[in-house]
mmCIF file of N, CA and C in Angstrom:
data_model
loop_
_atom_site.group_PDB
_atom_site.id
_atom_site.type_symbol
_atom_site.label_atom_id
_atom_site.label_comp_id
_atom_site.label_asym_id
_atom_site.label_seq_id
_atom_site.Cartn_x
_atom_site.Cartn_y
_atom_site.Cartn_z
ATOM 1 N N MET A 147 80.112 77.217 98.938
ATOM 2 C CA MET A 147 81.116 76.189 98.796
ATOM 3 C C MET A 147 82.500 76.830 98.921
ATOM 4 N N PHE A 148 83.363 76.188 99.627
ATOM 5 C CA PHE A 148 84.720 76.673 99.875
ATOM 6 C C PHE A 148 85.691 76.007 98.901
ATOM 7 N N TRP A 149 86.693 76.755 98.456
ATOM 8 C CA TRP A 149 87.732 76.175 97.617
ATOM 9 C C TRP A 149 89.058 76.841 97.946
ATOM 10 N N ASN A 150 90.136 76.183 97.565
ATOM 11 C CA ASN A 150 91.474 76.768 97.628
ATOM 12 C C ASN A 150 92.369 76.017 96.645
ATOM 13 N N TYR A 151 93.608 76.459 96.560
ATOM 14 C CA TYR A 151 94.566 75.790 95.676
ATOM 15 C C TYR A 151 95.245 74.654 96.433
ATOM 16 N N ARG A 152 95.472 73.554 95.726
ATOM 17 C CA ARG A 152 96.165 72.412 96.310
ATOM 18 C C ARG A 152 97.143 71.840 95.291
ATOM 19 N N ILE A 153 98.239 71.291 95.799
ATOM 20 C CA ILE A 153 99.193 70.579 94.956
ATOM 21 C C ILE A 153 98.591 69.209 94.661
ATOM 22 N N VAL A 154 98.648 68.805 93.402
ATOM 23 C CA VAL A 154 98.099 67.519 92.987
ATOM 24 C C VAL A 154 99.188 66.719 92.275
ATOM 25 N N LYS A 155 99.347 65.481 92.726
ATOM 26 C CA LYS A 155 100.298 64.548 92.096
ATOM 27 C C LYS A 155 99.543 63.740 91.056
ATOM 28 N N ARG A 156 100.131 63.639 89.865
ATOM 29 C CA ARG A 156 99.472 62.912 88.773
ATOM 30 C C ARG A 156 100.484 62.022 88.069
ATOM 31 N N GLU A 157 100.077 60.790 87.804
ATOM 32 C CA GLU A 157 100.934 59.857 87.073
ATOM 33 C C GLU A 157 100.389 59.712 85.662
ATOM 34 N N ASN A 158 101.272 59.914 84.662
ATOM 35 C CA ASN A 158 100.811 59.779 83.282
ATOM 36 C C ASN A 158 100.872 58.305 82.866
ATOM 37 N N PRO A 159 100.336 57.959 81.703
ATOM 38 C CA PRO A 159 100.285 56.553 81.295
ATOM 39 C C PRO A 159 101.648 55.852 81.257
ATOM 40 N N SER A 160 102.729 56.577 81.044
ATOM 41 C CA SER A 160 104.055 55.952 81.010
ATOM 42 C C SER A 160 104.658 55.782 82.405
ATOM 43 N N GLY A 161 103.940 56.262 83.425
ATOM 44 C CA GLY A 161 104.403 56.123 84.799
ATOM 45 C C GLY A 161 105.152 57.322 85.344
ATOM 46 N N LYS A 162 105.341 58.348 84.520
ATOM 47 C CA LYS A 162 106.036 59.551 84.972
ATOM 48 C C LYS A 162 105.125 60.356 85.904
ATOM 49 N N ILE A 163 105.673 60.793 87.033
ATOM 50 C CA ILE A 163 104.932 61.567 88.039
ATOM 51 C C ILE A 163 105.181 63.056 87.824
ATOM 52 N N SER A 164 104.123 63.839 87.955
ATOM 53 C CA SER A 164 104.271 65.301 87.905
ATOM 54 C C SER A 164 103.386 65.910 88.977
ATOM 55 N N PHE A 165 103.700 67.133 89.340
ATOM 56 C CA PHE A 165 102.949 67.872 90.347
ATOM 57 C C PHE A 165 102.487 69.181 89.731
ATOM 58 N N SER A 166 101.271 69.574 90.056
ATOM 59 C CA SER A 166 100.731 70.847 89.580
ATOM 60 C C SER A 166 99.749 71.380 90.618
ATOM 61 N N ILE A 167 99.332 72.613 90.413
ATOM 62 C CA ILE A 167 98.396 73.247 91.332
ATOM 63 C C ILE A 167 97.009 73.246 90.696
ATOM 64 N N HIS A 168 96.020 72.761 91.472
ATOM 65 C CA HIS A 168 94.628 72.703 91.019
ATOM 66 C C HIS A 168 93.753 73.435 92.028
ATOM 67 N N GLU A 169 92.562 73.793 91.602
ATOM 68 C CA GLU A 169 91.561 74.289 92.528
ATOM 69 C C GLU A 169 90.899 73.071 93.163
ATOM 70 N N ALA A 170 90.779 73.089 94.481
ATOM 71 C CA ALA A 170 90.126 72.006 95.213
ATOM 72 C C ALA A 170 88.850 72.561 95.832
ATOM 73 N N TYR A 171 87.748 71.845 95.655
ATOM 74 C CA TYR A 171 86.446 72.255 96.177
ATOM 75 C C TYR A 171 86.046 71.305 97.290
ATOM 76 N N TYR A 172 85.579 71.888 98.398
ATOM 77 C CA TYR A 172 85.303 71.129 99.613
ATOM 78 C C TYR A 172 83.808 70.888 99.790
ATOM 79 N N ASP A 173 83.485 69.734 100.425
ATOM 80 C CA ASP A 173 82.089 69.439 100.731
ATOM 81 C C ASP A 173 81.699 70.089 102.056
ATOM 82 N N GLU A 174 80.467 69.865 102.484
ATOM 83 C CA GLU A 174 79.963 70.498 103.703
ATOM 84 C C GLU A 174 80.670 70.024 104.963
ATOM 85 N N ASN A 175 81.411 68.902 104.884
ATOM 86 C CA ASN A 175 82.160 68.384 106.030
ATOM 87 C C ASN A 175 83.609 68.868 106.055
ATOM 88 N N GLY A 176 83.987 69.688 105.075
ATOM 89 C CA GLY A 176 85.347 70.208 105.018
ATOM 90 C C GLY A 176 86.337 69.292 104.325
ATOM 91 N N ASN A 177 85.834 68.248 103.642
ATOM 92 C CA ASN A 177 86.711 67.338 102.897
ATOM 93 C C ASN A 177 86.764 67.747 101.438
ATOM 94 N N VAL A 178 87.895 67.500 100.782
ATOM 95 C CA VAL A 178 87.991 67.805 99.360
ATOM 96 C C VAL A 178 87.029 66.885 98.623
ATOM 97 N N GLY A 179 86.079 67.488 97.922
ATOM 98 C CA GLY A 179 85.093 66.710 97.188
ATOM 99 C C GLY A 179 85.471 66.499 95.739
ATOM 100 N N THR A 180 86.089 67.527 95.140
ATOM 101 C CA THR A 180 86.510 67.433 93.754
ATOM 102 C C THR A 180 87.611 68.446 93.484
ATOM 103 N N ILE A 181 88.303 68.244 92.394
ATOM 104 C CA ILE A 181 89.345 69.174 91.948
ATOM 105 C C ILE A 181 89.110 69.476 90.477
ATOM 106 N N THR A 182 89.690 70.557 90.006
ATOM 107 C CA THR A 182 89.593 70.864 88.587
ATOM 108 C C THR A 182 90.388 69.825 87.808
ATOM 109 N N THR A 183 89.916 69.505 86.602
ATOM 110 C CA THR A 183 90.596 68.491 85.796
ATOM 111 C C THR A 183 91.930 68.994 85.262
ATOM 112 N N GLU A 184 92.009 70.281 85.029
ATOM 113 C CA GLU A 184 93.249 70.882 84.518
ATOM 114 C C GLU A 184 93.889 71.751 85.596
ATOM 115 N N PRO A 185 95.214 71.874 85.569
ATOM 116 C CA PRO A 185 95.884 72.742 86.546
ATOM 117 C C PRO A 185 95.418 74.191 86.415
ATOM 118 N N ALA A 186 95.478 74.897 87.528
ATOM 119 C CA ALA A 186 95.121 76.314 87.556
ATOM 120 C C ALA A 186 96.260 77.145 86.968
ATOM 121 N N GLN A 187 95.940 78.356 86.565
ATOM 122 C CA GLN A 187 96.947 79.282 86.053
ATOM 123 C C GLN A 187 96.834 80.587 86.833
ATOM 124 N N PRO A 188 97.969 81.143 87.253
ATOM 125 C CA PRO A 188 97.916 82.418 87.981
ATOM 126 C C PRO A 188 97.277 83.495 87.105
ATOM 127 N N HIS A 189 96.466 84.339 87.737
ATOM 128 C CA HIS A 189 95.820 85.406 86.978
ATOM 129 C C HIS A 189 95.444 86.570 87.891
ATOM 130 N N GLY A 190 95.193 87.692 87.278
ATOM 131 C CA GLY A 190 94.749 88.883 87.987
ATOM 132 C C GLY A 190 94.481 89.983 86.985
ATOM 133 N N GLU A 191 93.579 90.879 87.323
ATOM 134 C CA GLU A 191 93.276 91.995 86.433
ATOM 135 C C GLU A 191 94.315 93.104 86.539
ATOM 136 N N ASN A 192 95.179 92.995 87.543
ATOM 137 C CA ASN A 192 96.285 93.939 87.693
ATOM 138 C C ASN A 192 97.398 93.217 88.464
ATOM 139 N N LEU A 193 98.528 93.874 88.628
ATOM 140 C CA LEU A 193 99.669 93.230 89.279
ATOM 141 C C LEU A 193 99.393 92.866 90.731
ATOM 142 N N GLU A 194 98.634 93.697 91.433
ATOM 143 C CA GLU A 194 98.316 93.398 92.831
ATOM 144 C C GLU A 194 97.468 92.130 92.941
ATOM 145 N N GLU A 195 96.471 91.982 92.065
ATOM 146 C CA GLU A 195 95.648 90.769 92.071
ATOM 147 C C GLU A 195 96.473 89.537 91.709
ATOM 148 N N LEU A 196 97.375 89.692 90.749
ATOM 149 C CA LEU A 196 98.250 88.580 90.379
ATOM 150 C C LEU A 196 99.134 88.186 91.557
ATOM 151 N N LYS A 197 99.652 89.174 92.259
ATOM 152 C CA LYS A 197 100.495 88.904 93.427
ATOM 153 C C LYS A 197 99.707 88.135 94.492
ATOM 154 N N LYS A 198 98.477 88.547 94.755
ATOM 155 C CA LYS A 198 97.646 87.865 95.749
ATOM 156 C C LYS A 198 97.362 86.426 95.323
ATOM 157 N N ASP A 199 97.117 86.237 94.023
ATOM 158 C CA ASP A 199 96.857 84.888 93.530
ATOM 159 C C ASP A 199 98.093 84.004 93.705
ATOM 160 N N LEU A 200 99.260 84.539 93.414
ATOM 161 C CA LEU A 200 100.499 83.778 93.580
ATOM 162 C C LEU A 200 100.760 83.453 95.051
ATOM 163 N N GLU A 201 100.383 84.357 95.947
ATOM 164 C CA GLU A 201 100.523 84.079 97.380
ATOM 165 C C GLU A 201 99.634 82.901 97.781
ATOM 166 N N CYS A 202 98.451 82.826 97.195
ATOM 167 C CA CYS A 202 97.553 81.691 97.467
ATOM 168 C C CYS A 202 98.151 80.395 96.928
ATOM 169 N N TYR A 203 98.836 80.468 95.797
ATOM 170 C CA TYR A 203 99.517 79.289 95.256
ATOM 171 C C TYR A 203 100.567 78.804 96.249
ATOM 172 N N CYS A 204 101.310 79.742 96.811
ATOM 173 C CA CYS A 204 102.367 79.375 97.761
ATOM 174 C C CYS A 204 101.800 78.693 99.000
ATOM 175 N N LYS A 205 100.615 79.101 99.427
ATOM 176 C CA LYS A 205 99.988 78.460 100.587
ATOM 177 C C LYS A 205 99.698 76.992 100.316
ATOM 178 N N ALA A 206 99.468 76.652 99.061
ATOM 179 C CA ALA A 206 99.198 75.254 98.696
ATOM 180 C C ALA A 206 100.390 74.360 99.020
ATOM 181 N N LEU A 207 101.585 74.933 99.022
ATOM 182 C CA LEU A 207 102.790 74.145 99.314
ATOM 183 C C LEU A 207 102.816 73.642 100.755
ATOM 184 N N ASN A 208 102.034 74.266 101.631
ATOM 185 C CA ASN A 208 101.996 73.875 103.044
ATOM 186 C C ASN A 208 100.855 72.915 103.367
ATOM 187 N N ARG A 209 100.082 72.534 102.349
ATOM 188 C CA ARG A 209 98.962 71.609 102.561
ATOM 189 C C ARG A 209 99.355 70.227 102.026
ATOM 190 N N PRO A 210 98.709 69.173 102.535
ATOM 191 C CA PRO A 210 99.009 67.827 102.019
ATOM 192 C C PRO A 210 98.759 67.727 100.514
ATOM 193 N N VAL A 211 99.593 66.961 99.840
ATOM 194 C CA VAL A 211 99.474 66.750 98.397
ATOM 195 C C VAL A 211 98.313 65.798 98.132
ATOM 196 N N LEU A 212 97.509 66.123 97.120
ATOM 197 C CA LEU A 212 96.396 65.274 96.711
ATOM 198 C C LEU A 212 96.819 64.393 95.543
ATOM 199 N N ASP A 213 96.212 63.219 95.439
ATOM 200 C CA ASP A 213 96.487 62.300 94.333
ATOM 201 C C ASP A 213 95.368 62.431 93.302
ATOM 202 N N TYR A 214 95.728 62.781 92.084
ATOM 203 C CA TYR A 214 94.754 63.021 91.019
ATOM 204 C C TYR A 214 93.841 61.813 90.800
ATOM 205 N N SER A 215 94.380 60.612 90.938
ATOM 206 C CA SER A 215 93.603 59.396 90.669
ATOM 207 C C SER A 215 92.475 59.180 91.683
ATOM 208 N N HIS A 216 92.508 59.876 92.796
ATOM 209 C CA HIS A 216 91.457 59.744 93.804
ATOM 210 C C HIS A 216 90.229 60.591 93.486
ATOM 211 N N PHE A 217 90.306 61.370 92.405
ATOM 212 C CA PHE A 217 89.213 62.273 92.046
ATOM 213 C C PHE A 217 88.733 61.994 90.633
ATOM 214 N N PRO A 218 87.772 61.072 90.506
ATOM 215 C CA PRO A 218 87.260 60.789 89.160
ATOM 216 C C PRO A 218 86.583 62.023 88.582
ATOM 217 N N LYS A 219 86.648 62.140 87.273
ATOM 218 C CA LYS A 219 86.023 63.270 86.606
ATOM 219 C C LYS A 219 84.520 63.211 86.857
ATOM 220 N N THR A 220 83.976 64.315 87.325
ATOM 221 C CA THR A 220 82.552 64.375 87.651
ATOM 222 C C THR A 220 81.874 65.453 86.830
ATOM 223 N N LYS A 221 80.576 65.428 86.816
ATOM 224 C CA LYS A 221 79.816 66.488 86.148
ATOM 225 C C LYS A 221 80.157 67.844 86.759
ATOM 226 N N PHE A 222 80.374 67.871 88.090
ATOM 227 C CA PHE A 222 80.704 69.120 88.767
ATOM 228 C C PHE A 222 82.031 69.677 88.255
ATOM 229 N N SER A 223 83.079 68.843 88.221
ATOM 230 C CA SER A 223 84.377 69.342 87.771
ATOM 231 C C SER A 223 84.342 69.711 86.299
ATOM 232 N N GLU A 224 83.551 68.986 85.491
ATOM 233 C CA GLU A 224 83.394 69.367 84.089
ATOM 234 C C GLU A 224 82.694 70.718 83.985
ATOM 235 N N GLY A 225 81.692 70.945 84.869
ATOM 236 C CA GLY A 225 80.985 72.220 84.872
ATOM 237 C C GLY A 225 81.893 73.373 85.253
ATOM 238 N N ILE A 226 82.777 73.151 86.210
ATOM 239 C CA ILE A 226 83.731 74.180 86.616
ATOM 240 C C ILE A 226 84.621 74.552 85.440
ATOM 241 N N GLU A 227 85.130 73.545 84.731
ATOM 242 C CA GLU A 227 86.000 73.809 83.580
ATOM 243 C C GLU A 227 85.248 74.584 82.506
ATOM 244 N N ARG A 228 83.977 74.231 82.259
ATOM 245 C CA ARG A 228 83.187 74.931 81.253
ATOM 246 C C ARG A 228 82.993 76.386 81.649
ATOM 247 N N LEU A 229 82.648 76.625 82.913
ATOM 248 C CA LEU A 229 82.444 77.998 83.378
ATOM 249 C C LEU A 229 83.723 78.813 83.272
ATOM 250 N N LYS A 230 84.853 78.192 83.598
ATOM 251 C CA LYS A 230 86.117 78.921 83.535
ATOM 252 C C LYS A 230 86.477 79.278 82.101
ATOM 253 N N SER A 231 86.037 78.470 81.135
ATOM 254 C CA SER A 231 86.382 78.737 79.743
ATOM 255 C C SER A 231 85.472 79.798 79.121
ATOM 256 N N GLU A 232 84.292 80.009 79.718
ATOM 257 C CA GLU A 232 83.379 81.029 79.219
ATOM 258 C C GLU A 232 83.817 82.400 79.721
ATOM 259 N N LYS A 233 83.390 83.440 79.007
ATOM 260 C CA LYS A 233 83.727 84.799 79.451
ATOM 261 C C LYS A 233 82.978 85.092 80.741
ATOM 262 N N MET A 234 83.701 85.382 81.776
ATOM 263 C CA MET A 234 83.080 85.711 83.044
ATOM 264 C C MET A 234 83.219 87.210 83.258
ATOM 265 N N VAL A 235 82.181 87.817 83.825
ATOM 266 C CA VAL A 235 82.203 89.249 84.065
ATOM 267 C C VAL A 235 82.211 89.514 85.562
ATOM 268 N N SER A 236 82.693 90.672 85.908
ATOM 269 C CA SER A 236 82.699 91.056 87.317
ATOM 270 C C SER A 236 81.297 91.475 87.738
ATOM 271 N N LEU A 237 81.075 91.547 89.021
ATOM 272 C CA LEU A 237 79.784 91.986 89.550
ATOM 273 C C LEU A 237 79.464 93.390 89.066
ATOM 274 N N GLU A 238 80.478 94.256 89.038
ATOM 275 C CA GLU A 238 80.258 95.634 88.593
ATOM 276 C C GLU A 238 79.798 95.666 87.138
ATOM 277 N N GLU A 239 80.409 94.828 86.286
ATOM 278 C CA GLU A 239 80.013 94.788 84.880
ATOM 279 C C GLU A 239 78.586 94.275 84.735
ATOM 280 N N ALA A 240 78.241 93.252 85.504
ATOM 281 C CA ALA A 240 76.887 92.703 85.446
ATOM 282 C C ALA A 240 75.865 93.742 85.889
ATOM 283 N N LEU A 241 76.152 94.460 86.985
ATOM 284 C CA LEU A 241 75.229 95.491 87.460
ATOM 285 C C LEU A 241 75.088 96.621 86.453
ATOM 286 N N SER A 242 76.173 96.996 85.820
ATOM 287 C CA SER A 242 76.118 98.047 84.803
ATOM 288 C C SER A 242 75.245 97.622 83.632
ATOM 289 N N GLU A 243 75.372 96.368 83.230
ATOM 290 C CA GLU A 243 74.560 95.845 82.132
ATOM 291 C C GLU A 243 73.080 95.847 82.505
ATOM 292 N N ILE A 244 72.761 95.439 83.713
ATOM 293 C CA ILE A 244 71.369 95.439 84.183
ATOM 294 C C ILE A 244 70.828 96.871 84.202
ATOM 295 N N GLU A 245 71.656 97.780 84.700
ATOM 296 C CA GLU A 245 71.240 99.182 84.765
ATOM 297 C C GLU A 245 70.999 99.744 83.372
ATOM 298 N N ARG A 246 71.857 99.433 82.411
ATOM 299 C CA ARG A 246 71.669 99.906 81.035
ATOM 300 C C ARG A 246 70.372 99.358 80.446
ATOM 301 N N ASN A 247 70.128 98.072 80.661
ATOM 302 C CA ASN A 247 68.899 97.466 80.127
ATOM 303 C C ASN A 247 67.664 98.086 80.758
ATOM 304 N N PHE A 248 67.729 98.390 82.064
ATOM 305 C CA PHE A 248 66.617 99.011 82.750
ATOM 306 C C PHE A 248 66.345 100.407 82.190
ATOM 307 N N GLU A 249 67.410 101.186 81.976
ATOM 308 C CA GLU A 249 67.258 102.555 81.454
ATOM 309 C C GLU A 249 66.696 102.535 80.043
ATOM 310 N N GLU A 250 67.074 101.539 79.228
ATOM 311 C CA GLU A 250 66.562 101.463 77.854
ATOM 312 C C GLU A 250 65.067 101.174 77.832
ATOM 313 N N LYS A 251 64.546 100.489 78.832
ATOM 314 C CA LYS A 251 63.131 100.124 78.863
ATOM 315 C C LYS A 251 62.259 101.247 79.382
ATOM 316 N N GLU A 252 62.846 102.252 80.002
ATOM 317 C CA GLU A 252 62.057 103.364 80.550
ATOM 318 C C GLU A 252 61.608 104.322 79.499
#
């Protein structure tokens, strides 16, 4: 599944409009299928990764703005939010853990 950052326009109950950056996930036809319910936050494990993430945010400014109301909350977007809130490990950390468990069983 492909995703990128997109600008999302959202109207609050009082009618005030705001814009934020969300992760947008695409379907097999290349259309935006869902977006994260909450705006994304820049992140990186070091300054270079943070810089790359911010560059991706800037690319969102050149794409059409999405309307938040066109994306009802789905089980998929709820699942994305849950996964993002859980501690995620890198592939290297996961492999190291598997290797440690394997060595302990020998």
